[in-house]
Amino acid sequence: MSPKTLYDKIWDAHVAHESEDGTCLLYIDRHLVHEVTSPQAFEGLRMAGRKVRAPEKTIAVPDHNVPTTAGRENPAQMTEESRIQVEALDKNAKDFGIHYYPVSDVRQGIVHIVGPEQGWTLPGMTVVCGDSHTATHGAFGALAHGIGTSEVEHVLATQTLIQKKSKNMKVEITGKLKPGVTAKDITLAVIGATGTAGGTGYVIEYCGEAIRDLSMEGRMTVCNMAIEGGARAGLIAPDEKTYAYVQGRPHAPKGAQWEAALNWWKTLFTDEGAHFDKVVTLKGEDIQPVVTWGTSPEDVLPITATVPNPSDFKGGKVDAAKRSIEYMGLTVGQKLTDIQIDTVFIGSCTNGRIEDLRAAAEILKGKKIKDGMRAMVVPGSGLVRAQAEEEGLAQIFMDAGFEWRLAGCSMCLAMNPDQLAEGERCASTSNRNFEGRQGYKGRTHLVSPAMAAAAAITGHLTDVREMM
Amino acid sequence: MEKFEKLTGIAAPMPLVNIDTDMIIPKIFLKTIKRSGLGVNLFDEMRYDRQGNEIEDFVLNKPQYREASVLVAGDNFGCGSSREHAPWALADFGIKAVISTSFADIFFNNCFKNGILPIVLPQEAVDVLMKDAEKGSNARMIVDLEAQTVTTSDGEAFAFEVDAFKKHCLLNGLDDIGLTMEKAASIDTFESAAAQARPWV
Ligand code: SF4
């Protein structure tokens, strides 16, 4: 047999039907659902008189729209439209008999944090969700990608997805990371190197010593932003860390099933000599703490750099850079560390896990945020929140002057009331710095949790290495 | 789904690169539980000021582009979130084809499910089409899916590639779910075999 990549292996294990032109029906093991991209899909099922084919493999949780402030079970806390959307999910979950974590459940949280946390996400699975950051689950060696609402309906009805195979891309991060450099810096540095379309048409496998060294939380951060690099999915081969994370979780296999699963999972790696259509290699030692300066995730620079000159770019990027600099209210040549920050947001499916909160708390311990700074922590799930409280992290955040919120997407996409005002500038641990993403005319700089904490203290973008 | 007929229409130029789905339809409009009615909010933050007045120099507000049915756009169109509200908004406005050098993956797939044809062409071809689009409403571009060509108002034609299955569905307005359900036997067989091989799933 010819050598296969990890992607080839998972793909081959899930093809339920292949047409002559190579169009496949890919069987889906886990379908995650949230309130924003699903109502039209359930409506479509109802209109056609169809059922959910595999309700036991379908898991729903409201996250995008929900308030993150106390007392949120009270519907009056939500805008009329948000309330209708969340209530629609409540009803759809009940009517179609799928697993559900309502807002009142401590296990509720961001769908991509809840899936792994509850053991729904396992190595070698196919996982989809009507959300582009489904790539997150690739950290477990699961083939996971975002789909549109029509596809959500398709998966609900048939438990399959019409797919053509993507190409294989390898992103290798060699060697060790320097202190102060995190998974977030890796993933941003990769996008900076390849561009937001660099992964288009590919499934990326991340490998190399620096990736192996990451915890599961860190690997999720890396895979989460595969989509910002244009890739359909990101993957990391499972190893002992993966098994240790998964074991004992509510929906993970147990007993003899665990052993059987483990045997298969151990075959999930890229064979020696397997073909990659594209290879990108970065040296771990060369990666520095980075920030974004513009309005595309590819606008990445080391924190020690200055705002670039649009004339340094080529083609359509010249105008895009001009527009970004104007939108972001920056001056060419300005030091990134001179950029003053109004707000700090720690959270999202990129950086809302326990390890992210630990990294930020480590910097904040015994310190206060800058006067006038608005700072909030929104844990990725109710369970992350509870653990952070138990570990004393919540107290550190509150003592420093942060708001300690309930779980949800919050200011990552600002669909709920957590939004930037016009012109307000935010250091954010989320994944998108698009125009208006965190609020109309809001300005977003993407950073790691430690860098976000550092900025909260000094009031400007800051090289976290100076505070360590 | 509506069939994709041969299209002769006005093309609007949007040379900006990386036009993302937040620009196409800002998230405040994602709170709907319907698919329709999003056309008025297409490109909302670029199209209207805070008071809701039209911004004059935005391309779709210009009199000559109000009836546009084709967009010619910069690289990597549709990047960002998976929201199908983006193609819903485009379709509701009346856009039936988008031309660029590259598209984000999920957006690209979503287009086909909503009767929109995303056309990938090399930079040189997109440059020519962009120029043609800049001529405004007197110029009509022709998109022929059957023949797989885009023709400028001057009669210069560019051939494009399209996946055979997707083309078939678009031309005939076929519903994916119905097609897949015809293969239910294959899915059943696969499902039982997988349950044997990987019972923990
Ligand atoms: S946290 Fe942000 S990126 Fe993640 S699912 Fe929620 S809105 Fe999407």
XYZ file of C-alpha atoms and ligand atoms in Angstrom:
677
model
C 0.000 0.000 0.000
C 1.240 3.468 -0.786
C 2.022 5.597 2.242
C -0.854 7.746 3.480
C -1.133 11.008 5.335
C -3.209 11.275 8.496
C -5.842 13.115 6.448
C -5.916 10.316 3.839
C -6.475 7.728 6.569
C -9.379 9.514 8.244
C -10.908 10.366 4.872
C -10.710 6.775 3.632
C -12.348 5.498 6.813
C -15.410 7.731 6.244
C -16.288 7.512 2.555
C -19.826 6.120 2.424
C -20.206 6.534 -1.332
C -17.978 7.672 -4.157
C -19.217 8.825 -7.568
C -17.214 8.450 -10.748
C -16.125 12.079 -10.717
C -14.656 11.704 -7.220
C -17.533 13.396 -5.392
C -17.947 11.541 -2.112
C -20.477 11.195 0.619
C -18.405 11.563 3.749
C -19.986 10.001 6.836
C -20.111 12.379 9.811
C -19.429 11.027 13.314
C -20.253 14.167 15.274
C -22.444 17.081 14.348
C -22.256 20.099 16.620
C -25.006 22.686 16.419
C -25.474 26.226 17.743
C -28.290 28.748 17.632
C -27.154 31.097 14.863
C -26.587 28.852 11.861
C -29.164 26.154 12.589
C -32.726 27.595 12.681
C -33.094 27.651 8.888
C -31.764 24.080 8.695
C -34.299 22.706 11.189
C -36.996 24.709 9.432
C -35.967 23.020 6.172
C -36.312 19.586 7.789
C -39.761 20.417 9.078
C -40.914 21.690 5.718
C -39.741 18.523 3.975
C -41.062 16.269 6.737
C -37.579 14.891 7.437
C -36.061 13.660 10.698
C -32.584 13.958 12.160
C -30.944 10.751 10.978
C -28.586 10.278 13.934
C -29.770 12.364 16.919
C -27.355 10.461 19.193
C -24.442 11.934 17.196
C -25.833 15.451 17.220
C -25.002 17.889 20.023
C -26.382 21.385 20.434
C -25.433 24.318 22.636
C -26.314 28.022 22.479
C -23.204 30.211 22.617
C -22.980 32.975 20.014
C -25.882 35.101 21.154
C -26.127 34.473 24.864
C -25.447 37.218 27.389
C -22.422 36.584 29.616
C -23.679 38.541 32.597
C -25.302 37.219 35.764
C -29.010 36.437 35.663
C -28.955 35.632 32.001
C -31.469 32.797 32.309
C -33.976 35.607 32.497
C -35.148 36.062 28.896
C -35.558 39.780 29.506
C -31.756 40.030 29.447
C -31.692 39.259 25.750
C -32.810 41.295 22.795
C -36.006 40.038 21.228
C -34.229 38.538 18.214
C -31.543 36.778 20.262
C -34.162 35.362 22.549
C -36.126 33.994 19.598
C -32.985 32.352 18.246
C -32.033 30.703 21.542
C -35.623 29.588 22.127
C -35.686 28.123 18.628
C -32.652 25.989 19.522
C -34.265 24.920 22.822
C -37.292 23.794 20.887
C -35.426 22.165 17.987
C -33.183 20.191 20.346
C -36.269 18.904 22.157
C -38.374 18.200 19.061
C -35.631 16.331 17.241
C -34.229 14.566 20.318
C -30.612 15.710 20.129
C -28.172 16.180 23.019
C -28.492 19.646 24.476
C -26.717 21.900 26.972
C -29.027 24.855 27.696
C -27.801 28.165 29.071
C -28.716 27.093 32.599
C -26.410 24.021 32.419
C -22.921 24.365 33.933
C -21.575 22.419 30.931
C -22.809 25.098 28.510
C -20.116 27.034 26.700
C -18.606 27.710 23.303
C -19.448 24.739 21.099
C -15.786 24.066 20.242
C -14.830 23.993 23.893
C -17.791 21.901 25.015
C -17.238 19.176 22.373
C -13.740 18.160 23.525
C -14.528 18.823 27.184
C -17.430 16.361 27.170
C -15.494 13.732 25.222
C -17.658 14.083 22.102
C -14.565 14.837 20.033
C -12.320 11.798 19.613
C -9.323 10.967 17.403
C -10.052 9.758 13.892
C -13.584 11.148 13.821
C -15.238 13.383 11.284
C -16.690 16.402 13.064
C -18.704 19.213 11.510
C -20.496 22.298 12.787
C -22.105 25.292 11.150
C -19.192 27.385 12.298
C -15.841 27.943 10.658
C -13.817 27.373 13.827
C -14.782 23.721 13.888
C -11.167 23.294 12.791
C -10.401 23.427 16.544
C -11.275 19.743 16.960
C -8.454 18.815 14.571
C -6.161 19.025 17.597
C -7.383 15.512 18.451
C -6.554 14.098 15.044
C -10.206 14.450 14.034
C -11.139 15.701 10.569
C -13.184 18.722 11.551
C -14.496 21.557 9.479
C -17.077 24.286 9.292
C -20.113 24.046 7.025
C -22.891 26.354 5.881
C -26.530 26.120 6.919
C -27.610 24.143 3.824
C -24.935 21.619 4.728
C -26.110 21.592 8.358
C -29.506 20.557 7.030
C -27.856 17.981 4.782
C -25.958 16.434 7.703
C -29.026 16.488 9.946
C -31.021 14.641 7.298
C -28.400 12.215 5.977
C -25.468 12.181 8.467
C -23.220 12.725 5.449
C -21.666 15.611 3.612
C -21.034 15.904 -0.121
C -17.303 16.443 -0.387
C -14.351 16.276 -2.689
C -11.032 15.514 -1.163
C -8.742 18.441 -0.391
C -5.017 18.466 -0.986
C -2.502 17.688 1.767
C -0.426 20.452 3.298
C 2.194 20.053 5.990
C 3.082 22.846 8.388
C 6.079 21.910 10.440
C 7.276 23.928 13.418
C 10.709 22.665 14.310
C 12.639 23.044 17.582
C 11.617 24.742 20.805
C 9.668 27.912 21.470
C 11.353 30.737 23.351
C 9.869 31.883 26.681
C 6.833 34.144 26.235
C 5.919 32.531 22.915
C 2.660 30.553 22.834
C 0.430 28.455 20.599
C -1.364 31.658 19.567
C 1.904 33.141 18.334
C 2.595 29.969 16.333
C -0.747 30.001 14.609
C -0.611 33.742 13.864
C 2.980 33.451 12.634
C 1.942 30.681 10.230
C -0.884 32.834 8.808
C 1.542 35.768 8.560
C 3.857 33.530 6.526
C 1.275 31.853 4.261
C -1.446 34.535 4.002
C -5.173 34.102 4.549
C -5.501 32.172 1.282
C -2.315 30.126 1.733
C -4.252 27.077 2.890
C -7.189 27.341 0.456
C -7.934 23.913 -0.999
C -5.859 22.104 1.633
C -6.168 20.261 4.871
C -3.190 21.204 7.020
C -1.350 18.763 9.240
C 0.664 20.563 11.898
C 3.719 18.688 13.089
C 7.226 19.123 14.427
C 8.758 19.307 17.877
C 7.154 22.633 18.850
C 3.701 21.220 18.071
C 4.394 17.954 19.923
C 5.487 19.994 22.941
C 2.160 21.834 23.103
C -0.575 20.789 25.521
C -3.966 19.786 24.101
C -5.212 23.295 24.869
C -2.354 24.784 22.856
C -2.959 22.397 19.972
C -6.606 23.441 19.893
C -5.484 27.074 19.637
C -3.263 26.219 16.666
C -5.900 24.184 14.787
C -8.623 26.720 15.614
C -7.053 29.296 13.324
C -6.335 26.920 10.416
C -9.435 28.494 8.884
C -7.887 31.981 9.068
C -5.133 30.522 6.906
C -7.814 29.442 4.402
C -7.520 25.691 5.062
C -10.571 23.450 5.200
C -9.248 21.839 8.367
C -6.170 21.556 10.579
C -4.980 18.270 12.048
C -2.499 17.103 14.650
C -1.732 13.404 15.009
C -2.975 11.995 18.324
C -0.407 10.912 20.919
C -0.176 10.146 24.639
C -1.245 13.694 25.509
C -4.362 13.272 23.410
C -5.305 9.966 25.015
C -4.674 11.367 28.494
C -6.923 14.353 27.771
C -9.720 12.201 26.399
C -9.707 9.396 28.970
C -12.447 9.570 31.562
C -14.492 12.298 29.857
C -18.262 11.735 29.972
C -18.664 10.556 26.361
C -15.241 8.973 25.851
C -15.176 5.181 25.406
C -14.629 3.049 28.515
C -13.325 -0.424 29.367
C -12.900 -2.789 26.415
C -14.147 -0.093 24.055
C -11.406 2.207 25.277
C -8.769 -0.420 24.461
C -10.241 -1.022 21.015
C -10.377 2.693 20.329
C -6.806 3.164 21.501
C -5.607 0.436 19.152
C -7.108 2.227 16.204
C -6.038 5.698 17.308
C -2.426 4.490 17.423
C -2.554 3.890 13.650
C -3.506 7.520 13.040
C -0.302 9.162 11.868
C 1.221 10.124 8.532
C 3.211 7.255 7.070
C 6.872 7.684 6.278
C 7.194 8.981 2.715
C 3.539 10.071 2.325
C 3.016 12.848 -0.196
C 2.217 16.446 0.745
C 1.207 18.878 -1.996
C 2.590 21.821 -0.064
C 5.041 22.105 2.815
C 5.732 25.098 5.044
C 8.411 24.981 7.721
C 8.990 27.540 10.459
C 11.671 27.409 13.127
C 10.174 27.475 16.602
C 13.096 29.563 17.889
C 12.381 32.272 15.307
C 8.778 32.812 16.371
C 8.264 35.871 18.546
C 5.253 37.145 20.451
C 3.166 38.674 17.665
C 0.226 41.051 17.252
C -1.964 41.982 14.313
C -1.842 45.601 13.163
C -4.487 45.526 10.401
C -7.905 44.106 9.646
C -6.911 40.714 8.268
C -5.420 37.904 10.366
C -2.479 37.843 7.944
C -1.502 41.346 9.090
C 0.853 39.877 11.665
C 4.082 41.359 13.026
C 6.367 40.711 15.984
C 5.518 43.031 18.872
C 8.945 44.660 18.429
C 8.061 45.887 14.904
C 6.510 49.104 13.583
C 3.349 49.793 11.557
C 4.248 48.942 7.948
C 4.107 51.199 4.912
C 1.446 50.207 2.349
C 4.072 50.680 -0.360
C 5.902 47.660 1.096
C 3.090 45.474 -0.256
C 2.182 44.281 -3.716
C -0.961 44.172 -5.865
C -4.354 44.475 -4.197
C -2.687 44.342 -0.790
C -1.396 47.942 -1.184
C -4.909 49.383 -1.052
C -5.979 46.877 1.576
C -3.070 47.993 3.799
C -3.941 51.671 3.303
C -7.542 50.976 4.200
C -6.485 48.907 7.245
C -4.141 51.559 8.603
C -6.791 54.220 8.236
C -9.504 52.020 9.776
C -7.199 51.084 12.650
C -6.220 54.721 13.224
C -2.471 54.061 13.046
C 0.487 55.926 11.564
C 3.064 54.376 9.286
C 6.282 53.736 11.209
C 4.607 53.940 14.641
C 6.035 51.417 17.128
C 3.490 48.691 17.833
C 4.267 49.025 21.536
C 3.125 52.668 21.358
C -0.419 51.676 20.394
C -2.750 52.606 23.280
C -5.468 50.118 24.217
C -8.949 50.846 25.665
C -10.237 47.328 26.176
C -8.897 43.843 26.780
C -10.897 40.741 25.930
C -9.757 37.309 27.098
C -11.891 34.451 25.854
C -13.215 32.761 22.649
C -12.761 29.259 21.244
C -9.199 30.251 20.377
C -8.109 31.176 23.885
C -10.895 30.561 26.382
C -9.600 27.340 27.936
C -8.151 26.858 31.414
C -4.556 27.046 30.267
C -5.215 30.400 28.592
C -6.677 31.769 31.809
C -3.689 30.455 33.759
C -1.266 32.162 31.361
C -3.051 35.494 31.689
C -3.436 35.194 35.473
C 0.276 34.473 35.792
C 1.045 37.925 34.337
C -1.742 39.667 36.265
C -0.997 38.208 39.683
C -0.683 41.010 42.239
C -1.067 43.707 39.567
C -3.780 46.133 38.570
C -5.052 46.996 35.140
C -4.417 50.526 33.902
C -6.848 53.209 35.113
C -9.805 53.558 32.774
C -9.160 50.225 31.064
C -12.160 47.999 30.357
C -11.096 44.378 30.751
C -13.101 41.192 30.710
C -12.532 37.475 30.946
C -15.156 35.244 29.390
C -14.341 31.600 30.118
C -14.989 29.215 27.246
C -17.398 27.041 29.225
C -19.125 26.828 32.571
C -16.700 24.082 33.563
C -13.628 26.165 32.649
C -15.140 28.925 34.739
C -15.690 26.636 37.721
C -12.157 25.259 37.489
C -10.662 28.742 37.276
C -12.578 29.718 40.388
C -11.310 26.650 42.187
C -7.707 27.387 41.182
C -7.992 30.973 42.434
C -7.606 32.456 38.968
C -10.956 34.202 39.074
C -9.832 36.076 42.184
C -6.614 37.190 40.485
C -8.589 38.562 37.545
C -11.094 40.328 39.745
C -8.397 41.775 42.023
C -6.629 43.104 38.941
C -9.818 44.824 37.822
C -11.175 42.394 35.222
C -14.848 41.538 34.883
C -15.418 37.829 35.462
C -18.125 36.714 33.056
C -20.242 33.669 32.234
C -19.378 31.429 29.273
C -20.129 32.266 25.649
C -18.695 33.773 22.483
C -19.193 37.286 23.782
C -16.936 39.953 22.314
C -15.302 37.516 19.914
C -18.064 38.365 17.482
C -20.084 40.820 19.534
C -23.526 39.475 18.711
C -24.559 39.851 22.308
C -24.237 43.189 24.163
C -20.438 42.764 24.633
C -19.256 45.134 21.917
C -16.652 47.759 21.184
C -17.826 51.339 20.733
C -16.895 53.259 17.600
C -13.129 53.786 17.519
C -12.539 51.762 20.692
C -9.329 49.731 20.525
C -9.087 46.208 21.903
C -6.325 43.709 22.580
C -8.208 40.494 22.035
C -7.389 36.798 22.355
C -9.988 35.939 19.698
C -9.316 35.021 16.082
C -10.664 37.702 13.771
C -9.693 41.332 13.422
C -12.050 42.095 10.530
C -13.620 45.535 10.242
C -16.543 45.754 12.643
C -16.026 42.251 14.005
C -16.064 43.318 17.670
C -18.411 46.245 17.159
C -19.099 48.891 14.519
C -15.792 50.677 13.752
C -14.161 48.847 16.661
C -10.428 48.172 16.350
C -9.027 44.750 17.159
C -5.462 43.603 17.769
C -5.173 39.832 18.039
C -2.777 38.616 20.739
C -2.088 35.691 23.061
C -3.659 35.627 26.549
C -0.344 36.589 28.184
C 0.069 39.532 25.808
C -3.532 40.586 26.453
C -2.853 40.589 30.185
C 0.335 42.616 29.695
C -1.556 45.217 27.637
C -4.243 45.449 30.312
C -1.603 46.432 32.857
C 0.365 48.952 30.796
C -2.465 50.345 28.698
C -0.634 49.795 25.420
C 0.444 46.816 23.337
C 3.321 45.327 25.279
C 6.054 42.769 24.823
C 5.123 40.249 27.489
C 8.742 39.123 27.741
C 9.497 42.375 29.569
C 7.081 41.382 32.322
C 8.319 37.862 32.884
C -33.599 25.807 -5.885
C -33.847 28.098 -8.912
C -32.105 26.912 -12.059
C -29.053 28.825 -13.170
C -29.916 30.179 -16.603
C -27.466 31.917 -18.904
C -26.942 35.310 -17.356
C -26.553 38.683 -19.083
C -26.166 41.441 -16.567
C -24.402 44.399 -15.073
C -21.184 43.612 -13.229
C -20.095 45.691 -10.228
C -16.353 46.116 -9.592
C -15.085 45.519 -6.024
C -11.298 45.343 -6.360
C -10.700 45.112 -2.593
C -8.887 41.904 -1.558
C -10.000 39.681 1.346
C -13.634 40.814 1.362
C -14.830 38.816 4.355
C -18.244 37.550 5.338
C -18.496 40.144 8.146
C -18.337 42.810 5.413
C -20.815 40.989 3.211
C -23.354 40.682 6.013
C -22.484 42.049 9.471
C -23.354 39.824 12.397
C -26.239 41.931 13.685
C -28.228 40.507 10.782
C -27.484 36.911 11.758
C -30.175 36.966 14.402
C -32.811 36.124 11.864
C -34.281 32.646 11.780
C -35.200 33.103 8.090
C -33.214 32.892 4.872
C -34.870 35.741 3.016
C -34.848 39.500 3.218
C -31.126 40.046 3.780
C -30.477 41.857 0.481
C -31.065 45.339 1.908
C -28.313 44.677 4.441
C -25.778 43.322 1.970
C -22.438 45.076 2.681
C -24.352 47.045 5.302
C -21.450 48.811 7.019
C -19.890 49.835 3.703
C -23.211 50.770 2.158
C -24.877 52.889 4.859
C -23.689 55.390 7.434
C -24.675 55.107 11.105
C -27.916 56.998 10.484
C -28.867 54.504 7.797
C -28.222 56.870 4.888
C -26.617 55.465 1.790
C -22.922 56.182 1.348
C -22.824 57.655 -2.126
C -19.519 56.355 -3.382
C -20.086 52.725 -2.388
C -20.310 50.823 -5.629
C -23.752 49.258 -5.180
C -25.216 52.664 -4.283
C -24.144 54.189 -7.576
C -27.082 54.445 -9.982
C -25.315 52.393 -12.639
C -24.758 49.410 -10.328
C -28.025 49.165 -8.430
C -29.194 46.404 -10.694
C -25.890 44.503 -10.709
C -26.136 40.734 -10.935
C -22.409 39.987 -11.110
C -19.601 41.019 -8.741
C -15.999 41.175 -9.880
C -13.909 41.106 -6.716
C -10.359 41.033 -5.344
C -8.574 37.897 -4.165
C -9.869 35.586 -1.439
C -13.497 36.706 -1.581
C -15.770 35.401 1.186
C -13.129 34.600 3.779
C -14.090 34.404 7.437
C -17.128 32.866 9.038
C -19.248 30.028 7.669
C -22.426 32.121 7.723
C -24.632 31.175 4.808
C -26.278 34.535 5.385
C -23.545 35.899 3.081
C -24.745 34.092 -0.051
C -28.363 34.559 1.123
C -27.784 38.320 1.201
C -26.027 38.320 -2.177
C -28.785 36.250 -3.761
C -31.514 38.360 -2.197
C -29.872 41.495 -3.619
C -29.831 39.828 -7.024
C -26.195 38.769 -7.383
C -26.001 35.527 -9.334
C -22.284 35.249 -10.067
C -19.098 36.388 -8.332
C -15.771 36.470 -10.134
C -12.407 36.466 -8.337
C -8.945 34.892 -8.459
C -9.806 32.890 -5.325
C -12.597 32.219 -2.849
C -12.653 30.974 0.711
C -13.658 27.323 0.841
C -16.874 27.384 2.886
C -18.237 30.463 1.147
C -17.497 28.864 -2.224
C -19.548 25.781 -1.307
C -22.345 27.849 0.194
C -22.759 29.763 -3.085
C -23.702 26.663 -5.047
C -26.394 25.764 -2.511
C -28.042 29.099 -3.186
C -27.946 29.376 -6.938
C -24.877 31.619 -7.046
C -22.002 30.744 -9.347
C -18.533 31.602 -7.966
C -16.068 31.826 -10.872
C -12.329 31.477 -10.388
C -10.163 33.036 -13.076
C -6.500 33.994 -13.293
C -5.436 37.510 -12.330
C -5.074 38.720 -15.937
C -8.632 37.683 -16.774
C -10.014 39.233 -13.576
C -8.160 42.472 -14.445
C -9.856 42.622 -17.845
C -13.274 41.853 -16.345
C -12.722 44.448 -13.609
C -12.073 47.076 -16.312
C -15.190 45.963 -18.133
C -17.224 46.193 -14.926
C -15.980 49.741 -14.389
C -17.825 50.799 -17.527
C -21.089 50.722 -15.584
C -24.584 49.978 -16.727
C -24.079 50.264 -20.450
C -21.777 47.270 -20.357
C -23.379 43.861 -19.977
C -21.327 40.846 -19.042
C -22.451 37.383 -20.126
C -22.005 34.371 -17.860
C -22.718 31.113 -19.646
C -22.546 28.188 -17.235
C -23.356 25.568 -19.850
C -20.433 26.711 -22.035
C -18.316 27.701 -18.995
C -17.441 31.141 -20.315
C -17.612 34.743 -19.158
C -17.792 37.303 -21.949
C -17.090 41.025 -21.606
C -19.211 43.710 -23.207
C -16.545 43.857 -25.937
C -16.999 40.198 -26.717
C -13.766 38.941 -25.134
C -14.485 35.499 -23.671
C -12.761 33.693 -20.797
C -13.266 30.010 -20.124
C -13.566 28.866 -16.500
C -13.519 25.525 -14.685
C -16.386 24.246 -12.607
C -16.921 20.978 -10.792
C -19.111 18.752 -12.999
C -21.464 17.693 -10.194
C -21.922 21.235 -8.910
C -22.554 22.450 -12.446
C -25.184 19.776 -12.970
C -26.983 20.702 -9.734
C -26.896 24.423 -10.518
C -28.103 24.056 -14.096
C -30.985 21.870 -13.015
C -31.733 23.537 -9.696
C -31.315 20.223 -7.852
C -31.597 19.845 -4.089
C -28.586 18.085 -2.577
C -30.521 16.396 0.197
C -32.916 14.726 -2.191
C -29.990 13.488 -4.291
C -28.169 12.092 -1.271
C -31.281 10.384 0.035
C -31.345 8.358 -3.159
C -28.085 6.847 -1.891
C -29.567 5.915 1.494
C -28.673 2.241 0.954
C -24.952 3.080 0.724
C -25.186 5.158 3.876
C -26.975 2.327 5.708
C -24.297 -0.151 4.657
C -21.503 2.164 5.658
C -23.146 2.943 8.982
C -23.455 -0.710 10.015
C -19.893 -1.518 8.934
C -18.573 1.507 10.843
C -20.554 0.546 13.934
C -18.786 -2.828 13.853
C -15.335 -1.400 13.249
C -15.592 1.547 15.628
C -18.357 0.763 18.106
C -17.252 3.567 20.469
C -18.263 6.306 18.038
S -15.799 32.091 20.154
Fe -15.799 33.365 18.357
S -14.856 32.187 16.759
Fe -15.379 30.788 18.412
S -17.367 29.935 17.865
Fe -17.720 31.733 19.127
S -17.915 33.450 17.720
Fe -17.016 31.757 16.579
